[in-house]
Amino acid sequence: MQKKIIFSGIAPSGNIHIGNYLGAIKNWVNLQNEYNSIFCVVDMHAITMPRDPKELRKKTLEVAKIYIASGIDPEKSTLFIQSHVPEHAELMWILNTITKTGELSRMTQFKDKAELSTGDSKALENVPLGIFNYPILMVADILLYDTNLVPVGEDQLQHIEITKTLAKRFNNRFGDTFVVPEVHITKEGMRIMGLDDPTKKMSKSAKSEYNYIALNDSEEIVRKKIKKAVTDSGSEIVYRDDKPALKNLINIYSLLSETPAKEIENKYVGKGYADFKNDLAEVIINFLKPFQERLAKLDDKKVLEILAEGAEKVQPLAKKKLDEVKRKIGFIV
Ligand code: TYM
């Protein structure tokens, strides 16, 4: 039987953090053994906000290296850079024409990024169009490869929903063309919260660096950030919904050390935040250190070759699907 297909990606922007790792990459590493896996560095998504070109180039390569240093095996999975396969942008245009503006303006990410919640009616006029329709680019990414499963964090759920909607809409209008994908989410890792504010997700573009643990943070910085991480009132180490800060820290501890939350609770009975935080910092460092060593050893040239080979491998698949789409809508192919 043919293996099912997974597709996912990370935008090379901001500081890639343990939320990106726990919500996405860690699951990819496990899934790559069972699925035909395609992992993309989505550079076209990164330019929805102004980027320094040099920085974008550097970050794009860095994200690919992060995939590999995390355990994505280029022998098992296909890695490539989104802009190397122009079919993504072409399919996006076609899908634009079957998307309703209301469907996009309801997206939480759009509202957040456009800061519409401030109630400033002028804010909308200054929002780059790419922020508005970038979900359609993501839809194109997914649908081009007959993807069955999309492993992502919770913040991408709405984007997977619109992917399903557009796939079905196209299929209804033009005949069966796209596979309607499903989302893959893990309960604990799907939403790692900010260390400085456990009511909001950990974010690459957070204003304060105390919001996240970046994958390239040094030991010293990790200790400093964990020491400063906000906690809840009280002093016991418990995993409960009414203690969102602790719940988040225990989640990070649990996922990085593969220890059930209950066991962590038991370990800290009678102990306080200081002990717990010291150990949590060590757990994070024990994960980051070997990861950073693997990352440092990766050769840029070799990684660029892997990415070029990946693009070469997927481009014919993308072209085949796009040609099918073009034929169905009446283009002369
Ligand atoms: P991006 O680059 O913002 O995030 C990459 C992945 O990390 C997950 N993530 C989190 N998971 C848990 N806790 C958090 N605090 C956290 N923050 C981020 C995200 O859910 C995501 O899985 N548009 C996408 C990238 C993309 C994509 C795709 C993904 C483009 N095309 C096709 C899947 C399939 C994005 O900007 O993710």
mmCIF file of C-alpha atoms and ligand atoms in Angstrom, residues 7-11 17 19-20 23-24 42 45 134 138 141-142 150-156 159 189-193 201-202 204, ligand 1:
data_model
loop_
_atom_site.group_PDB
_atom_site.id
_atom_site.type_symbol
_atom_site.label_atom_id
_atom_site.label_comp_id
_atom_site.label_asym_id
_atom_site.label_seq_id
_atom_site.Cartn_x
_atom_site.Cartn_y
_atom_site.Cartn_z
ATOM 1 C CA PHE A 7 3.274 18.257 4.456
ATOM 2 C CA SER A 8 4.317 20.988 6.836
ATOM 3 C CA GLY A 9 6.528 24.041 7.029
ATOM 4 C CA ILE A 10 7.943 26.868 9.092
ATOM 5 C CA ALA A 11 8.344 30.471 8.007
ATOM 6 C CA HIS A 17 11.627 28.634 19.494
ATOM 7 C CA GLY A 19 7.099 26.139 20.774
ATOM 8 C CA ASN A 20 7.833 25.585 17.068
ATOM 9 C CA GLY A 23 4.205 21.987 18.381
ATOM 10 C CA ALA A 24 5.539 20.945 14.995
ATOM 11 C CA VAL A 42 8.181 28.675 3.544
ATOM 12 C CA HIS A 45 5.280 33.330 3.835
ATOM 13 C CA TYR A 134 -1.357 34.398 3.067
ATOM 14 C CA MET A 138 -0.636 27.802 2.740
ATOM 15 C CA ASP A 141 1.301 24.410 -0.319
ATOM 16 C CA ILE A 142 -0.831 21.650 1.135
ATOM 17 C CA VAL A 150 -0.743 18.350 8.184
ATOM 18 C CA PRO A 151 1.159 18.292 11.489
ATOM 19 C CA VAL A 152 1.028 21.782 13.024
ATOM 20 C CA GLY A 153 0.432 23.673 16.252
ATOM 21 C CA GLU A 154 -3.005 24.857 17.292
ATOM 22 C CA ASP A 155 -2.545 28.364 15.892
ATOM 23 C CA GLN A 156 -2.712 26.888 12.376
ATOM 24 C CA HIS A 159 -5.721 27.597 8.143
ATOM 25 C CA GLY A 189 2.607 20.441 22.476
ATOM 26 C CA MET A 190 -0.009 22.152 20.360
ATOM 27 C CA ARG A 191 0.043 25.425 22.239
ATOM 28 C CA ILE A 192 3.177 26.353 24.165
ATOM 29 C CA MET A 193 2.485 29.618 25.911
ATOM 30 C CA LYS A 201 1.095 31.598 22.686
ATOM 31 C CA MET A 202 4.887 31.664 22.597
ATOM 32 C CA LYS A 204 8.595 34.156 17.124
HETATM 33 P P1 TYM B 1 4.924 29.335 11.780
HETATM 34 O O1 TYM B 1 6.215 29.493 11.038
HETATM 35 O O2 TYM B 1 4.373 30.538 12.475
HETATM 36 O O3 TYM B 1 5.044 28.183 12.839
HETATM 37 C C1 TYM B 1 5.634 26.945 12.522
HETATM 38 C C2 TYM B 1 4.975 25.830 13.294
HETATM 39 O O4 TYM B 1 5.123 26.020 14.707
HETATM 40 C C3 TYM B 1 3.861 25.929 15.336
HETATM 41 N N1 TYM B 1 3.843 26.838 16.493
HETATM 42 C C4 TYM B 1 3.563 26.473 17.743
HETATM 43 N N2 TYM B 1 3.235 25.280 18.267
HETATM 44 C C5 TYM B 1 3.018 25.227 19.610
HETATM 45 N N3 TYM B 1 3.103 26.308 20.422
HETATM 46 C C6 TYM B 1 3.434 27.525 19.932
HETATM 47 N N4 TYM B 1 3.536 28.581 20.731
HETATM 48 C C7 TYM B 1 3.678 27.640 18.534
HETATM 49 N N5 TYM B 1 4.012 28.679 17.729
HETATM 50 C C8 TYM B 1 4.104 28.168 16.479
HETATM 51 C C9 TYM B 1 2.873 26.372 14.283
HETATM 52 O O5 TYM B 1 1.570 25.894 14.563
HETATM 53 C C10 TYM B 1 3.461 25.733 13.043
HETATM 54 O O6 TYM B 1 3.096 24.389 12.942
HETATM 55 N N6 TYM B 1 1.721 29.470 7.947
HETATM 56 C C11 TYM B 1 2.563 28.626 8.745
HETATM 57 C C12 TYM B 1 3.616 27.877 7.948
HETATM 58 C C13 TYM B 1 3.107 27.139 6.780
HETATM 59 C C14 TYM B 1 2.572 25.827 6.766
HETATM 60 C C15 TYM B 1 2.250 25.555 5.412
HETATM 61 C C16 TYM B 1 2.352 24.871 7.764
HETATM 62 C C17 TYM B 1 3.088 27.588 5.496
HETATM 63 N N7 TYM B 1 2.583 26.654 4.697
HETATM 64 C C18 TYM B 1 1.682 24.338 5.025
HETATM 65 C C19 TYM B 1 1.786 23.645 7.358
HETATM 66 C C20 TYM B 1 1.458 23.394 6.033
HETATM 67 C C21 TYM B 1 3.289 29.469 9.769
HETATM 68 O O7 TYM B 1 3.444 30.659 9.625
HETATM 69 O O8 TYM B 1 3.830 28.744 10.805
#
